[in-house]
Coordinates of C-alpha atoms in Angstrom, one line a residue:
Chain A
X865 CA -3.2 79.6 37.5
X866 CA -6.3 77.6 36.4
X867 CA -4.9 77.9 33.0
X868 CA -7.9 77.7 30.1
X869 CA -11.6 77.4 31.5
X870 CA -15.0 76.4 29.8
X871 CA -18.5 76.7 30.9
X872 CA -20.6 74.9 30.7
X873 CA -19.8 71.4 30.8
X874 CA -22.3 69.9 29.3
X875 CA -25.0 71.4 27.1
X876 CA -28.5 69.9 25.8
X877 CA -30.2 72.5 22.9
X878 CA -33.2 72.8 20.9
X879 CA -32.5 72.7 17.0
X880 CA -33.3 77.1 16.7
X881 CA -32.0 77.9 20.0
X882 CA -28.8 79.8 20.4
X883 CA -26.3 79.9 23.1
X884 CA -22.5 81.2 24.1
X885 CA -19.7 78.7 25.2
X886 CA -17.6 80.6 27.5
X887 CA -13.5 80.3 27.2
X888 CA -11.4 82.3 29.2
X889 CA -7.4 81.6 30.0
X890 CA -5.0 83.3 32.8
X891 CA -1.7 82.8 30.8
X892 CA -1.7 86.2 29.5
X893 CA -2.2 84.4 26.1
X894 CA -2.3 86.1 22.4
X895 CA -3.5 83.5 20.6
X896 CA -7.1 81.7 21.2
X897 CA -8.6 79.3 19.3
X898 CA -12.4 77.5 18.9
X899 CA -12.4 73.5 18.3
X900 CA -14.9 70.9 17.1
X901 CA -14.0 67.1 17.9
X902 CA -15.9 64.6 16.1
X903 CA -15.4 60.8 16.5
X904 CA -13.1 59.5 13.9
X905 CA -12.1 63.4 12.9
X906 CA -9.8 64.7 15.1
X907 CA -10.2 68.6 15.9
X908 CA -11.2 70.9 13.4
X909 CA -10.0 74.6 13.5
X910 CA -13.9 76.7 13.7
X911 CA -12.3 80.5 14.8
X912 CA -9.3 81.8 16.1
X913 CA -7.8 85.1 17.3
X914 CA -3.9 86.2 17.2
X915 CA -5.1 88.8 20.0
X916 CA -8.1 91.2 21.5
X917 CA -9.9 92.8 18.6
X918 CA -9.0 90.3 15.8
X919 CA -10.9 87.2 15.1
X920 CA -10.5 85.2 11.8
X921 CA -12.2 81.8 10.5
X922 CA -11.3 78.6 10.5
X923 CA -11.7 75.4 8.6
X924 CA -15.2 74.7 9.8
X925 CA -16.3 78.5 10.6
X926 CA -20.2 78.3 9.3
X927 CA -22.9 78.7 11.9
X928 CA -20.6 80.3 14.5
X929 CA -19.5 83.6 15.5
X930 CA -16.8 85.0 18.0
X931 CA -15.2 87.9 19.0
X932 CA -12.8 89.0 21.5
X933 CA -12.7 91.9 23.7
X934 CA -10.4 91.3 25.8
X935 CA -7.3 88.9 25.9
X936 CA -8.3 86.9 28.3
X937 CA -11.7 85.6 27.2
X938 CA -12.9 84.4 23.7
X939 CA -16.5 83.5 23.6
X940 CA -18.0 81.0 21.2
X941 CA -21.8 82.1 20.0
X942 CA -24.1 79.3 17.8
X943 CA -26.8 81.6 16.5
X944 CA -29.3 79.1 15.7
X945 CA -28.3 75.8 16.7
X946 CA -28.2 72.3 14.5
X947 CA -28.3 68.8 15.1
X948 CA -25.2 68.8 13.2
X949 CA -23.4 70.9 15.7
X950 CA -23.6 68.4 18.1
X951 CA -19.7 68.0 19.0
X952 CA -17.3 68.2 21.7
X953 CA -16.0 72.0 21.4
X954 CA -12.5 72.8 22.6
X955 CA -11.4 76.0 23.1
X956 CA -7.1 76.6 23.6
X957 CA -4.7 79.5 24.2
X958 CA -0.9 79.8 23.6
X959 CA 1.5 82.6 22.5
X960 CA 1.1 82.5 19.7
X961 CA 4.9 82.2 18.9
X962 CA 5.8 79.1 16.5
X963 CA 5.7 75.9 17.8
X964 CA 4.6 76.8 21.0
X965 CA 2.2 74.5 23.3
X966 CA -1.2 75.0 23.1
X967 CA -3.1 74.6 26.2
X968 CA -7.0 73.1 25.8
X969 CA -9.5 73.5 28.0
X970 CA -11.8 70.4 29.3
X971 CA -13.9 70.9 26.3
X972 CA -18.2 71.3 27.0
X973 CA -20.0 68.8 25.1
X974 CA -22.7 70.0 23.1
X975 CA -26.3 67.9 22.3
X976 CA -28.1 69.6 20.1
X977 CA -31.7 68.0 19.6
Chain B
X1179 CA -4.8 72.7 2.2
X1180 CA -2.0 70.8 4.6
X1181 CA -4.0 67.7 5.8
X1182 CA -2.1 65.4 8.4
X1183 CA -3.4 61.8 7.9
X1184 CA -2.7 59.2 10.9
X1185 CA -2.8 55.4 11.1
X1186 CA -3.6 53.1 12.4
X1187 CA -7.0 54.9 13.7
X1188 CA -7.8 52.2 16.6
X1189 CA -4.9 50.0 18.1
X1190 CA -5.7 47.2 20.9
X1191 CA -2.3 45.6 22.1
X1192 CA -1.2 44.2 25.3
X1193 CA 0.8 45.7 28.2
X1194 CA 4.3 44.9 27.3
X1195 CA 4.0 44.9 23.5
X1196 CA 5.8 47.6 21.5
X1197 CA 3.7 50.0 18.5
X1198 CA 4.0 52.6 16.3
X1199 CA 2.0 55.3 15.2
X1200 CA 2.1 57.6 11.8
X1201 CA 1.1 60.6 10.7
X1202 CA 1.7 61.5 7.3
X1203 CA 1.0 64.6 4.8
X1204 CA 2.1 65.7 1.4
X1205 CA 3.1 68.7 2.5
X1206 CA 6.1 70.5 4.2
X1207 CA 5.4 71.2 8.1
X1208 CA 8.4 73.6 10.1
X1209 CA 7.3 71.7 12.8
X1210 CA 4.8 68.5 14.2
X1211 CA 3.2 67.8 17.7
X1212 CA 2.2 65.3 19.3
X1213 CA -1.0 65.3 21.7
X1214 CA -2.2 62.6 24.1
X1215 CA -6.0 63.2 25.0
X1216 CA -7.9 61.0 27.7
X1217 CA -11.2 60.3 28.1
X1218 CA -13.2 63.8 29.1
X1219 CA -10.0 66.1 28.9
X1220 CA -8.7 68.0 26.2
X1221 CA -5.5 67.0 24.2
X1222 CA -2.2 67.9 26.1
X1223 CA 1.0 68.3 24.5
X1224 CA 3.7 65.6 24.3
X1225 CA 6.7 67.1 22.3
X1226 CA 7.3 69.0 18.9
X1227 CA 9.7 68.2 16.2
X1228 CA 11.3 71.1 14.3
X1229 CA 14.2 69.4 12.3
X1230 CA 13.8 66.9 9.8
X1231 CA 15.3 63.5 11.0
X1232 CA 15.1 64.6 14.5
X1233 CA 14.7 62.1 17.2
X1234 CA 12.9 63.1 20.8
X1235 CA 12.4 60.7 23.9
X1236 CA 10.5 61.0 26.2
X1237 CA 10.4 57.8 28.7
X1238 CA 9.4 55.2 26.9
X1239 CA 8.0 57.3 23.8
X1240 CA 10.1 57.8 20.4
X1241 CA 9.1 60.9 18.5
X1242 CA 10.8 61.3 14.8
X1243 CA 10.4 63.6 12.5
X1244 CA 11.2 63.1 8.7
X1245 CA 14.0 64.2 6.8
X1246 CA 11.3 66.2 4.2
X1247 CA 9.6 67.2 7.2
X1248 CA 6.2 65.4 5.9
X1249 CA 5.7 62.9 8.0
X1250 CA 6.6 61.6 12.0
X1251 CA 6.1 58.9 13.8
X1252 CA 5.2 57.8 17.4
X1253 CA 7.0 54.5 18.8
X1254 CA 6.0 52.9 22.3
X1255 CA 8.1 50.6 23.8
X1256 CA 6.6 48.0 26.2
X1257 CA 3.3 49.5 26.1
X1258 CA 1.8 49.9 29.7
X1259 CA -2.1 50.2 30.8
X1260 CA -1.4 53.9 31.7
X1261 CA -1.0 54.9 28.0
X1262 CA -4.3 54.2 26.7
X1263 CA -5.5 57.0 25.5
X1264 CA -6.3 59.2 22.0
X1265 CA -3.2 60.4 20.2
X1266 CA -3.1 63.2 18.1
X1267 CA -0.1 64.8 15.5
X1268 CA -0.9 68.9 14.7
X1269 CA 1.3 71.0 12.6
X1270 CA 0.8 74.4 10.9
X1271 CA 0.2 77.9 11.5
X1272 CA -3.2 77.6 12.4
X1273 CA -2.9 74.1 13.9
X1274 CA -4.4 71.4 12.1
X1275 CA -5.0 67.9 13.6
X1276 CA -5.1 64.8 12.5
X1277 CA -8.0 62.1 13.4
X1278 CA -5.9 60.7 15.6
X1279 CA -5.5 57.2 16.9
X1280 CA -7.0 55.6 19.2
X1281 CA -4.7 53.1 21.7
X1282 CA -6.1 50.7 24.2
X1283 CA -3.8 48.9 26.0
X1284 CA -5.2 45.6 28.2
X1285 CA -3.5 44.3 31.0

């Protein structure tokens, strides 16, 4: 299994521009979740999905949209990109049962200009 | 709003000295985790408490949970090189964080 993906790695944007951040997982997981990490802030919740077809918002949800077609992928789209969505995003999967392990990807790291 | 607030945020100790970590709220969790994250990786899981008062080992790591199930703490016992790293509690449904601390342990 290679377990929870993201492409790209690395990411350098124009303030305007927009772009995807591709998750995908193998686990057969329900539930997928969208991360920011911010130095000194720990993770912050953007968008989540208990399973294809249902998205709902996080803590920090503005400036980002998601969806999920199928269970195994849960994109991330910034529609018009902000120097203050420079981050390090980090997308997980689990199933969704309580107190279950979540499983992060390597996170892409986003440099928005 | 459940917030999870963690201290200390940066710890610098040497290898063989002993710490602890907190990670406090004011409300009622069901349950805590504990991540460890390294540099360029994303957080991976350590343990979860469920029980209030519970007490989990793991090697040389002490995981309690308190008895109002608000609050847990991380203990490391002679601290190696090996556990530098960012820790992180989480609780809730929708898994909050805290902001983590941040251990460096020199050799």
């Amino acid at each position: 299994n290679a377990g929870v993906t993201q492409t790209p790695k690395f990411q350098v944007l124009k303030t305007g521009q927009s772009m995807t951040l591709q998750c995908a997982q193998d686990m057969n997981h329900e539930y997928m979740s969208w991360y920011r990490q911010d130095p000194g802030m720990g993770l912050r919740l953007i968008h989540y999905s208990v399973g294809a077809g249902i998205t709902d918002q996080g803590e920090v949800p503005n400036g980002y949209n998601v969806s999920r077609s199928t269970t195994e992928d849960f994109p991330l789209r910034l529609l018009s990109a902000a120097p203050s969505q420079t981050s390090v995003y980090f997308c997980a999967s689990s199933t969704g049962r309580s107190q279950e392990t979540q499983y992060f990807g390597p996170g892409t790291r986003l440099l928005v200009l | 709003t459940q917030l999870l607030e963690q201290s200390p945020q940066f710890l610098s100790i040497q290898e063989g000295e002993n710490l602890t970590v907190y990670c406090n709220s004011s409300s009622v969790f069901s349950s805590l985790q504990w991540y460890r994250q390294e540099p360029g990786e994303g957080p991976v899981l350590l343990v979860t408490v469920v029980t209030g008062g519970e007490v989990k080992k793991l090697k040389r790591l002490t995981f309690q949970f308190g008895d109002a199930r608000k609050d847990s703490s991380l203990h490391i016992t002679a601290a190696q090189p090996g556990d530098t790293g960012l820790y992180l509690c989480a609780g809730g449904g929708k898994l909050i964080f805290g902001q983590g601390t941040e251990l460096s342990v020199k050799p």
